Structure formats: structure tokens, C-alpha cells
Amino acid sequence: GCAMNARRKSAPSANVSLEAAELHEGELRVSAALSGKAAVATDLTLWAGGRAADKRRLPLRLGRSVAAFTVSPATGVFSGRVEARRDALAADDAFYFAYAVREPPRAFVIEAAGRDLPGSSGAYFLKRALEAGRQPAPALLEPADVTAARLREAKVVLLLSPSRLNAAGVQTLERWVRSGGGLWVFPDGDPDSVKQLSPFLPAKVERTEARGAGLAPAAAAAWRIPFAWEEFDLSRGEIRRALALLPREGSQIEFKDGRGAPLLVSGRLGRGRILLSALALKPSWTNLPLKPVFATWVLAALSRLADRGDAEPERMLKLEEVYQRTWRDSEQPPAAVTVVSPDGAAARVPVSDGR
């Protein structure tokens, strides 16, 4: 006779690894990776403010999956952790995060009333974009009502009817930008529609018959945003009419069209910043306001405008990441920088020898 000793193969253990937690437009997007099994589900718990704030059931397949928590963090530091159900490898079952949350910029829209059909005006599209990003509705101003007193509460202004501004309004806007405001100018006609603003715009404006579909980030690829432009299909934007922008010295091309022609140009004016668009926010010019990317594009641009650039930028770091900041001889380094840990504790780190 013979004896056989058969052993049953043990099934591989599933491991869920939490890899990221990114704050974006009222959502905390948690990325998790699964290994060891083809499919499994786990329970995610969001801890914030010292308590379990929310829970999610996340089905996973091999590779990367994303779950979104709806959050409304107050201005300041939003920090905490996301935990998955414990598995065989506990070290990667939690991900800690800390984000600086700024007050959303108060936006003012300057547009002449009664010139477009309901639901097709630039102000309507901008209002919808801000609502999608859970931002306050913009304040609407007629071009004749632009005064220093009315702009006192504004952080960013979107000018949709530049041809309707009077000379006093142009001077008021220029002074407001120089003092630190952010202005986004959209044409409402041919190059003459922005002629009176031309002395302080970041580009010369000319007529063109050329058309180019889609938009692509140029300098905007370096904007401090919690996502990548590659996540969106930017090629499907249709450009039916546009003006030619000829950037001035010191300005930047933020976005181009499919032909490489500038669509959005930025420049500094005093302590403020100006964005100049080659497109009007009208269906006769482009279908961009009807595309899903429009809200994200507007919110990112408004954040860029509200960033005065005179403060040291923030940098998000991962645990154990080594980061060195070196100031050039032409820059004035601060005496210290502030580091905020995932639990919200802040520590000041002195700067020595420009590092």
C-alpha cells in the first residue's frame, strides 16, 4: 500500500492599500489599491475633528479604485485620516491628510443686462459653474455701476461686457487690480470691444478668421490644483469664433487651442493679476460652457486670480518625503516656514542660509 499526504493550498489574502486622499471642490477623493484577490469590498471611515465623520462601502477590483466623501471644511486647516477595514497588512490601512482651506474668492460679474436669451448669457454659465463647485453665487453688476465702493468686497472680477464700460469704470478697475484684485476679461465683440483696456492688458488683441478646436494647458499645467488636466477631455471644446491674442513681454500663455494659438493669457498689474480670454462666453463663440470641464476650468482660474502671489506658496508633502526649498539671491527668504502635520499641529522651521 501507499500513503498520500495532500495539502490544500491556502487562498491568497486580500490586501487593501490606501494611497491618497485629495481634497477637490467639496469632495475628499480616496484612492485605494487591491492586491491578492480579484475583487473585494471594504469599509472606509473618515476621521476629522477627532470623530468618525462619515463611512463608505467601497467595492474594489484588482488595481486602483476611488471613493468620494462629501465634505464642507471650514476655513483653516482640514486634517484627519481615512481608515479601511483591517486586513493582513495593517500598515497601509490608514491614510493621513492635512489641507489648508481658504475662504472662496468673492466673485463679481460685470455684464450688460438684456443682451442675451435667458440661459445663454455668460453670467448664467458662470453662476452654474460656481454652483457646481459649491461656491457662493457671484454678485452681478451693470457696467455703469462699477465704482470703488462696489468693488470693495470683490476678490475677483469677471468682465463680460468691456465695450460697455465708461472711462471712469475703466480707471476704477485698473486701480482695483493694481491694489491686489484679480480681473478676468472676456471680449464681447471685435478687438475694439477691449480697446479702452488695452494699455494694461497682458496681450494685444487682433481680429482673426482662424479656428482651432479644443484647448490645451500651457503655463496652466503648473497651476496649484488638486487634479491633472489630463483627467478631462479638453479636445472636444469647439471654437466657432475667437480673437487673436499677442502676448506682451512678461505675460504668460495659460491655455492654447488645438493649433497652438493663445486662448488665455495672464499678466501682473501692480499687486494684482489679469486674465485675458480670446473667447466670449457665448454659444456663438464656443461650446466650452456646455462641457463638463467648464466648471473646473473656471474654478481653477478664479483660484489663480485670487492668488496674489506675494505670499510664499504652500506645498503638500507626503509622510517621509524629503523636500528642500532654496531661495535665489534675488529673493527675500522668510525667517521661518510653517509645517502643519496631519493632526493639525503647526511647527515653525527656521530658514538658514536661504534654505
mmCIF file of C-alpha atoms in Angstrom:
data_model
loop_
_atom_site.group_PDB
_atom_site.id
_atom_site.type_symbol
_atom_site.label_atom_id
_atom_site.label_comp_id
_atom_site.label_asym_id
_atom_site.label_seq_id
_atom_site.Cartn_x
_atom_site.Cartn_y
_atom_site.Cartn_z
ATOM 1 C CA GLY A 1 0.000 0.000 0.000
ATOM 2 C CA CYS A 2 0.991 3.628 -0.211
ATOM 3 C CA ALA A 3 0.042 6.693 1.726
ATOM 4 C CA MET A 4 -0.593 10.116 0.208
ATOM 5 C CA ASN A 5 -0.420 13.355 2.121
ATOM 6 C CA ALA A 6 -2.423 16.062 0.306
ATOM 7 C CA ARG A 7 -2.274 19.667 1.423
ATOM 8 C CA ARG A 8 -4.893 22.196 0.482
ATOM 9 C CA LYS A 9 -3.476 25.368 -0.996
ATOM 10 C CA SER A 10 -4.413 28.375 1.110
ATOM 11 C CA ALA A 11 -6.230 31.148 -0.744
ATOM 12 C CA PRO A 12 -4.215 34.352 -1.066
ATOM 13 C CA SER A 13 -5.144 37.098 1.363
ATOM 14 C CA ALA A 14 -6.627 40.285 0.010
ATOM 15 C CA ASN A 15 -4.804 43.486 0.880
ATOM 16 C CA VAL A 16 -6.321 46.951 0.561
ATOM 17 C CA SER A 17 -3.796 49.774 0.466
ATOM 18 C CA LEU A 18 -4.925 53.395 0.919
ATOM 19 C CA GLU A 19 -2.729 55.517 -1.355
ATOM 20 C CA ALA A 20 -4.111 59.077 -1.412
ATOM 21 C CA ALA A 21 -6.796 61.415 -0.081
ATOM 22 C CA GLU A 22 -7.219 64.507 -2.272
ATOM 23 C CA LEU A 23 -9.456 67.478 -1.483
ATOM 24 C CA HIS A 24 -11.260 68.789 -4.565
ATOM 25 C CA GLU A 25 -14.367 71.007 -4.838
ATOM 26 C CA GLY A 26 -16.230 69.792 -1.740
ATOM 27 C CA GLU A 27 -15.049 66.177 -2.011
ATOM 28 C CA LEU A 28 -12.292 64.163 -0.376
ATOM 29 C CA ARG A 29 -11.322 61.593 -3.024
ATOM 30 C CA VAL A 30 -9.722 58.500 -1.523
ATOM 31 C CA SER A 31 -7.645 56.199 -3.752
ATOM 32 C CA ALA A 32 -7.243 52.554 -2.774
ATOM 33 C CA ALA A 33 -5.397 49.660 -4.429
ATOM 34 C CA LEU A 34 -6.313 45.973 -4.151
ATOM 35 C CA SER A 35 -3.894 43.049 -4.357
ATOM 36 C CA GLY A 36 -4.190 39.324 -3.645
ATOM 37 C CA LYS A 37 -7.761 38.866 -4.886
ATOM 38 C CA ALA A 38 -9.708 39.825 -7.982
ATOM 39 C CA ALA A 39 -12.485 41.598 -6.100
ATOM 40 C CA VAL A 40 -13.394 42.504 -2.552
ATOM 41 C CA ALA A 41 -15.262 45.215 -0.636
ATOM 42 C CA THR A 42 -14.019 47.243 2.306
ATOM 43 C CA ASP A 43 -15.458 49.781 4.713
ATOM 44 C CA LEU A 44 -13.852 53.226 4.752
ATOM 45 C CA THR A 45 -14.144 55.576 7.720
ATOM 46 C CA LEU A 46 -13.345 59.279 7.502
ATOM 47 C CA TRP A 47 -11.991 60.701 10.750
ATOM 48 C CA ALA A 48 -11.951 64.500 11.064
ATOM 49 C CA GLY A 49 -12.135 66.787 14.066
ATOM 50 C CA GLY A 50 -11.401 63.875 16.381
ATOM 51 C CA ARG A 51 -14.513 61.874 15.408
ATOM 52 C CA ALA A 52 -15.766 59.456 12.786
ATOM 53 C CA ALA A 53 -17.348 61.925 10.363
ATOM 54 C CA ASP A 54 -18.543 59.552 7.626
ATOM 55 C CA LYS A 55 -18.414 55.970 6.354
ATOM 56 C CA ARG A 56 -18.403 54.451 2.863
ATOM 57 C CA ARG A 57 -18.609 50.937 1.459
ATOM 58 C CA LEU A 58 -16.068 50.633 -1.357
ATOM 59 C CA PRO A 59 -16.160 47.704 -3.816
ATOM 60 C CA LEU A 60 -12.679 47.082 -5.235
ATOM 61 C CA ARG A 61 -11.193 45.161 -8.137
ATOM 62 C CA LEU A 62 -7.544 44.480 -8.847
ATOM 63 C CA GLY A 63 -5.875 47.833 -9.386
ATOM 64 C CA ARG A 64 -6.950 51.275 -8.233
ATOM 65 C CA SER A 65 -10.415 52.377 -7.049
ATOM 66 C CA VAL A 66 -11.690 55.750 -5.810
ATOM 67 C CA ALA A 67 -14.306 56.654 -3.199
ATOM 68 C CA ALA A 68 -15.520 60.204 -2.586
ATOM 69 C CA PHE A 69 -16.593 61.686 0.741
ATOM 70 C CA THR A 70 -18.665 64.872 0.592
ATOM 71 C CA VAL A 71 -17.036 67.421 2.928
ATOM 72 C CA SER A 72 -17.565 71.066 3.853
ATOM 73 C CA PRO A 73 -14.351 72.031 5.653
ATOM 74 C CA ALA A 74 -14.192 75.370 7.410
ATOM 75 C CA THR A 75 -11.553 77.935 6.502
ATOM 76 C CA GLY A 76 -8.257 76.984 8.118
ATOM 77 C CA VAL A 77 -6.670 73.526 8.319
ATOM 78 C CA PHE A 78 -8.731 70.472 7.360
ATOM 79 C CA SER A 79 -6.943 67.386 8.659
ATOM 80 C CA GLY A 80 -7.636 63.824 9.704
ATOM 81 C CA ARG A 81 -7.341 60.306 8.334
ATOM 82 C CA VAL A 82 -9.187 57.698 6.312
ATOM 83 C CA GLU A 83 -9.208 54.128 7.604
ATOM 84 C CA ALA A 84 -10.017 50.876 5.792
ATOM 85 C CA ARG A 85 -11.135 47.686 7.478
ATOM 86 C CA ARG A 86 -8.132 45.903 8.996
ATOM 87 C CA ASP A 87 -6.573 43.218 6.809
ATOM 88 C CA ALA A 88 -3.408 41.093 6.826
ATOM 89 C CA LEU A 89 -1.166 44.144 6.340
ATOM 90 C CA ALA A 90 -2.311 46.825 8.761
ATOM 91 C CA ALA A 91 0.432 49.328 7.925
ATOM 92 C CA ASP A 92 -1.366 50.628 4.826
ATOM 93 C CA ASP A 93 -4.929 50.587 6.198
ATOM 94 C CA ALA A 94 -4.888 54.287 7.105
ATOM 95 C CA PHE A 95 -4.014 57.451 5.184
ATOM 96 C CA TYR A 96 -3.450 60.765 6.986
ATOM 97 C CA PHE A 97 -4.088 64.139 5.330
ATOM 98 C CA ALA A 98 -3.890 67.859 6.092
ATOM 99 C CA TYR A 99 -5.105 70.634 3.770
ATOM 100 C CA ALA A 100 -5.132 74.396 4.048
ATOM 101 C CA VAL A 101 -8.654 75.625 3.248
ATOM 102 C CA ARG A 102 -9.032 79.206 2.076
ATOM 103 C CA GLU A 103 -12.168 81.276 2.028
ATOM 104 C CA PRO A 104 -13.584 81.083 -1.527
ATOM 105 C CA PRO A 105 -12.938 84.258 -3.513
ATOM 106 C CA ARG A 106 -15.950 86.556 -3.780
ATOM 107 C CA ALA A 107 -16.615 86.907 -7.486
ATOM 108 C CA PHE A 108 -18.253 89.881 -9.213
ATOM 109 C CA VAL A 109 -19.559 89.578 -12.773
ATOM 110 C CA ILE A 110 -19.868 92.722 -14.884
ATOM 111 C CA GLU A 111 -22.268 92.185 -17.765
ATOM 112 C CA ALA A 112 -24.795 94.382 -19.550
ATOM 113 C CA ALA A 113 -28.299 93.020 -18.946
ATOM 114 C CA GLY A 114 -30.820 92.090 -21.607
ATOM 115 C CA ARG A 115 -28.407 91.313 -24.436
ATOM 116 C CA ASP A 116 -28.768 87.508 -24.495
ATOM 117 C CA LEU A 117 -31.549 84.969 -24.306
ATOM 118 C CA PRO A 118 -32.215 83.541 -20.803
ATOM 119 C CA GLY A 119 -29.855 80.670 -20.092
ATOM 120 C CA SER A 120 -27.304 81.734 -22.704
ATOM 121 C CA SER A 121 -25.548 84.673 -21.055
ATOM 122 C CA GLY A 122 -22.028 84.483 -19.707
ATOM 123 C CA ALA A 123 -23.263 85.331 -16.202
ATOM 124 C CA TYR A 124 -25.632 82.347 -16.332
ATOM 125 C CA PHE A 125 -22.834 79.947 -17.283
ATOM 126 C CA LEU A 126 -20.533 81.342 -14.578
ATOM 127 C CA LYS A 127 -23.240 81.063 -11.931
ATOM 128 C CA ARG A 128 -23.775 77.415 -12.874
ATOM 129 C CA ALA A 129 -20.019 76.773 -12.708
ATOM 130 C CA LEU A 130 -19.749 78.283 -9.223
ATOM 131 C CA GLU A 131 -22.768 76.304 -8.040
ATOM 132 C CA ALA A 132 -21.149 73.105 -9.312
ATOM 133 C CA GLY A 133 -18.095 73.905 -7.182
ATOM 134 C CA ARG A 134 -20.263 74.768 -4.144
ATOM 135 C CA GLN A 135 -19.072 78.378 -4.276
ATOM 136 C CA PRO A 136 -21.089 81.487 -3.411
ATOM 137 C CA ALA A 137 -23.160 82.914 -6.258
ATOM 138 C CA PRO A 138 -21.414 85.840 -7.978
ATOM 139 C CA ALA A 139 -22.573 89.401 -7.462
ATOM 140 C CA LEU A 140 -23.859 90.915 -10.712
ATOM 141 C CA LEU A 141 -23.011 94.474 -11.729
ATOM 142 C CA GLU A 142 -24.045 96.595 -14.681
ATOM 143 C CA PRO A 143 -21.055 98.244 -16.403
ATOM 144 C CA ALA A 144 -22.344 101.684 -15.392
ATOM 145 C CA ASP A 145 -22.333 100.633 -11.704
ATOM 146 C CA VAL A 146 -18.594 99.916 -11.446
ATOM 147 C CA THR A 147 -17.313 102.052 -8.578
ATOM 148 C CA ALA A 148 -14.574 101.635 -5.973
ATOM 149 C CA ALA A 149 -17.214 101.260 -3.272
ATOM 150 C CA ARG A 150 -18.980 98.423 -5.132
ATOM 151 C CA LEU A 151 -15.707 96.546 -5.720
ATOM 152 C CA ARG A 152 -14.547 96.797 -2.112
ATOM 153 C CA GLU A 153 -15.831 93.283 -1.274
ATOM 154 C CA ALA A 154 -14.628 91.677 -4.519
ATOM 155 C CA LYS A 155 -11.566 89.443 -4.758
ATOM 156 C CA VAL A 156 -12.050 88.570 -8.420
ATOM 157 C CA VAL A 157 -13.998 90.319 -11.184
ATOM 158 C CA LEU A 158 -15.136 88.737 -14.437
ATOM 159 C CA LEU A 159 -15.712 91.395 -17.078
ATOM 160 C CA LEU A 160 -18.075 90.132 -19.777
ATOM 161 C CA SER A 161 -19.114 93.465 -21.325
ATOM 162 C CA PRO A 162 -15.891 95.502 -21.648
ATOM 163 C CA SER A 163 -17.286 97.601 -24.517
ATOM 164 C CA ARG A 164 -19.999 98.972 -22.225
ATOM 165 C CA LEU A 165 -17.633 100.365 -19.591
ATOM 166 C CA ASN A 166 -17.266 104.135 -19.376
ATOM 167 C CA ALA A 167 -13.917 105.855 -18.811
ATOM 168 C CA ALA A 168 -14.494 106.129 -15.040
ATOM 169 C CA GLY A 169 -15.213 102.405 -14.830
ATOM 170 C CA VAL A 170 -12.006 101.559 -16.699
ATOM 171 C CA GLN A 171 -9.943 103.700 -14.335
ATOM 172 C CA THR A 172 -11.674 102.167 -11.311
ATOM 173 C CA LEU A 173 -10.899 98.637 -12.493
ATOM 174 C CA GLU A 174 -7.273 99.484 -13.218
ATOM 175 C CA ARG A 175 -6.758 100.963 -9.721
ATOM 176 C CA TRP A 176 -8.552 97.989 -8.154
ATOM 177 C CA VAL A 177 -6.292 95.466 -9.918
ATOM 178 C CA ARG A 178 -3.138 97.414 -9.042
ATOM 179 C CA SER A 179 -4.153 97.242 -5.373
ATOM 180 C CA GLY A 180 -4.350 93.432 -5.478
ATOM 181 C CA GLY A 181 -7.525 92.429 -7.334
ATOM 182 C CA GLY A 182 -7.897 89.692 -9.922
ATOM 183 C CA LEU A 183 -9.575 90.602 -13.235
ATOM 184 C CA TRP A 184 -10.708 88.198 -15.964
ATOM 185 C CA VAL A 185 -11.583 89.947 -19.245
ATOM 186 C CA PHE A 186 -13.766 88.354 -21.930
ATOM 187 C CA PRO A 187 -14.368 90.153 -25.256
ATOM 188 C CA ASP A 188 -17.944 90.949 -26.248
ATOM 189 C CA GLY A 189 -17.216 91.699 -29.887
ATOM 190 C CA ASP A 190 -14.322 92.547 -32.176
ATOM 191 C CA PRO A 191 -10.932 93.831 -30.902
ATOM 192 C CA ASP A 192 -12.425 97.300 -30.361
ATOM 193 C CA SER A 193 -14.537 95.845 -27.532
ATOM 194 C CA VAL A 194 -11.427 95.767 -25.300
ATOM 195 C CA LYS A 195 -9.639 98.747 -26.839
ATOM 196 C CA GLN A 196 -10.067 101.070 -23.860
ATOM 197 C CA LEU A 197 -8.498 98.459 -21.543
ATOM 198 C CA SER A 198 -5.625 97.774 -23.947
ATOM 199 C CA PRO A 199 -2.924 99.810 -22.099
ATOM 200 C CA PHE A 200 -2.936 97.425 -19.149
ATOM 201 C CA LEU A 201 -3.971 94.102 -20.717
ATOM 202 C CA PRO A 202 -1.371 91.282 -20.903
ATOM 203 C CA ALA A 203 -1.769 90.894 -24.679
ATOM 204 C CA LYS A 204 -2.599 92.888 -27.787
ATOM 205 C CA VAL A 205 -5.891 91.880 -29.365
ATOM 206 C CA GLU A 206 -6.410 91.495 -33.102
ATOM 207 C CA ARG A 207 -9.010 90.037 -35.421
ATOM 208 C CA THR A 208 -8.546 86.547 -36.877
ATOM 209 C CA GLU A 209 -10.568 84.198 -39.036
ATOM 210 C CA ALA A 210 -8.640 81.111 -37.912
ATOM 211 C CA ARG A 211 -10.458 78.445 -35.925
ATOM 212 C CA GLY A 212 -8.993 75.781 -33.680
ATOM 213 C CA ALA A 213 -10.844 73.062 -31.787
ATOM 214 C CA GLY A 214 -10.006 72.102 -28.224
ATOM 215 C CA LEU A 215 -7.837 73.687 -25.579
ATOM 216 C CA ALA A 216 -4.584 72.576 -24.004
ATOM 217 C CA PRO A 217 -2.841 73.837 -20.844
ATOM 218 C CA ALA A 218 0.404 75.733 -21.349
ATOM 219 C CA ALA A 219 1.593 77.619 -18.231
ATOM 220 C CA ALA A 220 -1.641 76.422 -16.571
ATOM 221 C CA ALA A 221 -0.048 72.979 -16.319
ATOM 222 C CA ALA A 222 1.864 74.383 -13.311
ATOM 223 C CA TRP A 223 -1.206 75.773 -11.507
ATOM 224 C CA ARG A 224 -1.535 74.560 -7.934
ATOM 225 C CA ILE A 225 -4.620 72.386 -8.415
ATOM 226 C CA PRO A 226 -5.611 69.053 -6.777
ATOM 227 C CA PHE A 227 -6.090 67.269 -10.107
ATOM 228 C CA ALA A 228 -4.457 66.839 -13.507
ATOM 229 C CA TRP A 229 -5.792 68.457 -16.667
ATOM 230 C CA GLU A 230 -5.250 65.090 -18.364
ATOM 231 C CA GLU A 231 -8.251 63.800 -16.388
ATOM 232 C CA PHE A 232 -10.505 65.795 -18.732
ATOM 233 C CA ASP A 233 -11.086 65.505 -22.472
ATOM 234 C CA LEU A 234 -10.078 69.032 -23.435
ATOM 235 C CA SER A 235 -10.013 68.281 -27.141
ATOM 236 C CA ARG A 236 -13.801 68.346 -27.547
ATOM 237 C CA GLY A 237 -14.229 72.071 -26.996
ATOM 238 C CA GLU A 238 -15.453 73.706 -30.206
ATOM 239 C CA ILE A 239 -14.209 77.195 -31.101
ATOM 240 C CA ARG A 240 -16.534 78.965 -33.511
ATOM 241 C CA ARG A 241 -15.119 82.455 -33.101
ATOM 242 C CA ALA A 242 -12.058 83.867 -31.357
ATOM 243 C CA LEU A 243 -9.769 86.869 -31.269
ATOM 244 C CA ALA A 244 -6.016 86.715 -31.781
ATOM 245 C CA LEU A 245 -4.012 87.362 -28.605
ATOM 246 C CA LEU A 246 -0.425 88.608 -28.994
ATOM 247 C CA PRO A 247 1.181 88.239 -25.538
ATOM 248 C CA ARG A 248 3.179 91.185 -24.246
ATOM 249 C CA GLU A 249 6.584 90.873 -22.605
ATOM 250 C CA GLY A 250 6.329 89.371 -19.128
ATOM 251 C CA SER A 251 2.928 87.761 -19.699
ATOM 252 C CA GLN A 252 2.180 84.029 -19.846
ATOM 253 C CA ILE A 253 0.093 81.891 -22.187
ATOM 254 C CA GLU A 254 -2.018 79.790 -19.813
ATOM 255 C CA PHE A 255 -4.060 77.872 -22.417
ATOM 256 C CA LYS A 256 -3.777 77.318 -26.174
ATOM 257 C CA ASP A 257 -6.162 75.943 -28.763
ATOM 258 C CA GLY A 258 -5.528 72.874 -30.902
ATOM 259 C CA ARG A 259 -3.462 74.963 -33.363
ATOM 260 C CA GLY A 260 -1.248 76.345 -30.621
ATOM 261 C CA ALA A 261 -2.831 79.836 -30.676
ATOM 262 C CA PRO A 262 -3.237 81.523 -27.268
ATOM 263 C CA LEU A 263 -6.709 81.218 -25.733
ATOM 264 C CA LEU A 264 -5.962 82.554 -22.254
ATOM 265 C CA VAL A 265 -3.113 84.930 -21.371
ATOM 266 C CA SER A 266 -2.184 86.196 -17.908
ATOM 267 C CA GLY A 267 -0.099 89.076 -16.634
ATOM 268 C CA ARG A 268 0.624 91.054 -13.480
ATOM 269 C CA LEU A 269 -0.510 94.620 -12.884
ATOM 270 C CA GLY A 270 0.805 96.105 -9.675
ATOM 271 C CA ARG A 271 -0.131 93.690 -6.883
ATOM 272 C CA GLY A 272 -2.941 92.128 -8.941
ATOM 273 C CA ARG A 273 -3.333 89.782 -11.865
ATOM 274 C CA ILE A 274 -5.276 89.890 -15.160
ATOM 275 C CA LEU A 275 -6.513 87.011 -17.311
ATOM 276 C CA LEU A 276 -7.469 87.820 -20.902
ATOM 277 C CA SER A 277 -9.603 85.377 -22.869
ATOM 278 C CA ALA A 278 -9.711 85.079 -26.663
ATOM 279 C CA LEU A 279 -13.285 83.797 -26.363
ATOM 280 C CA ALA A 280 -16.554 85.306 -25.237
ATOM 281 C CA LEU A 281 -18.748 83.104 -23.034
ATOM 282 C CA LYS A 282 -21.428 82.781 -25.677
ATOM 283 C CA PRO A 283 -22.658 79.745 -27.640
ATOM 284 C CA SER A 284 -21.955 81.646 -30.876
ATOM 285 C CA TRP A 285 -18.248 81.698 -29.912
ATOM 286 C CA THR A 286 -17.680 78.320 -28.204
ATOM 287 C CA ASN A 287 -19.441 75.335 -26.679
ATOM 288 C CA LEU A 288 -16.957 75.252 -23.774
ATOM 289 C CA PRO A 289 -19.556 76.488 -21.194
ATOM 290 C CA LEU A 290 -21.636 73.406 -22.040
ATOM 291 C CA LYS A 291 -18.806 70.954 -21.366
ATOM 292 C CA PRO A 292 -18.203 69.180 -18.009
ATOM 293 C CA VAL A 293 -14.691 70.653 -17.781
ATOM 294 C CA PHE A 294 -16.017 74.241 -17.803
ATOM 295 C CA ALA A 295 -16.796 74.419 -14.071
ATOM 296 C CA THR A 296 -13.392 73.006 -13.162
ATOM 297 C CA TRP A 297 -11.671 75.383 -15.593
ATOM 298 C CA VAL A 298 -13.473 78.435 -14.169
ATOM 299 C CA LEU A 299 -12.853 77.493 -10.524
ATOM 300 C CA ALA A 300 -9.160 76.820 -11.148
ATOM 301 C CA ALA A 301 -8.774 80.153 -12.978
ATOM 302 C CA LEU A 302 -10.557 82.056 -10.196
ATOM 303 C CA SER A 303 -8.265 80.466 -7.635
ATOM 304 C CA ARG A 304 -5.311 81.524 -9.780
ATOM 305 C CA LEU A 305 -6.653 85.091 -9.922
ATOM 306 C CA ALA A 306 -7.232 85.248 -6.179
ATOM 307 C CA ASP A 307 -3.658 84.111 -5.517
ATOM 308 C CA ARG A 308 -1.858 87.428 -5.261
ATOM 309 C CA GLY A 309 1.487 85.681 -5.425
ATOM 310 C CA ASP A 310 3.104 87.849 -2.749
ATOM 311 C CA ALA A 311 2.929 85.091 -0.135
ATOM 312 C CA GLU A 312 5.135 82.019 -0.016
ATOM 313 C CA PRO A 313 3.279 79.182 -1.787
ATOM 314 C CA GLU A 314 2.067 76.111 0.083
ATOM 315 C CA ARG A 315 3.421 72.669 -0.727
ATOM 316 C CA MET A 316 1.614 69.416 0.107
ATOM 317 C CA LEU A 317 4.059 66.737 1.286
ATOM 318 C CA LYS A 318 3.695 63.017 1.909
ATOM 319 C CA LEU A 319 4.928 61.405 5.094
ATOM 320 C CA GLU A 320 8.676 60.719 4.943
ATOM 321 C CA GLU A 321 9.049 62.834 1.782
ATOM 322 C CA VAL A 322 12.224 64.911 1.737
ATOM 323 C CA TYR A 323 11.682 68.469 0.491
ATOM 324 C CA GLN A 324 14.213 71.277 0.238
ATOM 325 C CA ARG A 325 13.326 74.865 -0.655
ATOM 326 C CA THR A 326 16.169 77.133 -1.764
ATOM 327 C CA TRP A 327 15.689 80.883 -2.286
ATOM 328 C CA ARG A 328 17.611 82.647 -5.042
ATOM 329 C CA ASP A 329 19.856 85.644 -4.309
ATOM 330 C CA SER A 330 17.197 87.920 -5.847
ATOM 331 C CA GLU A 331 14.517 86.640 -3.423
ATOM 332 C CA GLN A 332 13.972 87.606 0.186
ATOM 333 C CA PRO A 333 13.699 84.378 2.224
ATOM 334 C CA PRO A 334 11.393 84.350 5.261
ATOM 335 C CA ALA A 335 12.773 83.915 8.762
ATOM 336 C CA ALA A 336 10.843 80.648 9.107
ATOM 337 C CA VAL A 337 8.277 78.440 7.368
ATOM 338 C CA THR A 338 5.272 76.724 8.931
ATOM 339 C CA VAL A 339 4.782 72.956 8.706
ATOM 340 C CA VAL A 340 1.332 71.540 9.535
ATOM 341 C CA SER A 341 1.112 67.842 10.407
ATOM 342 C CA PRO A 342 -1.919 65.637 9.603
ATOM 343 C CA ASP A 343 -3.250 66.076 13.142
ATOM 344 C CA GLY A 344 -3.361 69.858 12.643
ATOM 345 C CA ALA A 345 -0.345 70.695 14.814
ATOM 346 C CA ALA A 346 1.767 73.534 13.374
ATOM 347 C CA ALA A 347 5.522 73.933 13.826
ATOM 348 C CA ARG A 348 7.780 76.754 12.631
ATOM 349 C CA VAL A 349 11.024 75.669 10.955
ATOM 350 C CA PRO A 350 13.755 78.348 10.780
ATOM 351 C CA VAL A 351 15.314 79.259 7.419
ATOM 352 C CA SER A 352 19.100 79.360 7.407
ATOM 353 C CA ASP A 353 21.400 80.474 4.578
ATOM 354 C CA GLY A 354 18.469 80.756 2.182
ATOM 355 C CA ARG A 355 17.354 77.138 2.713
#
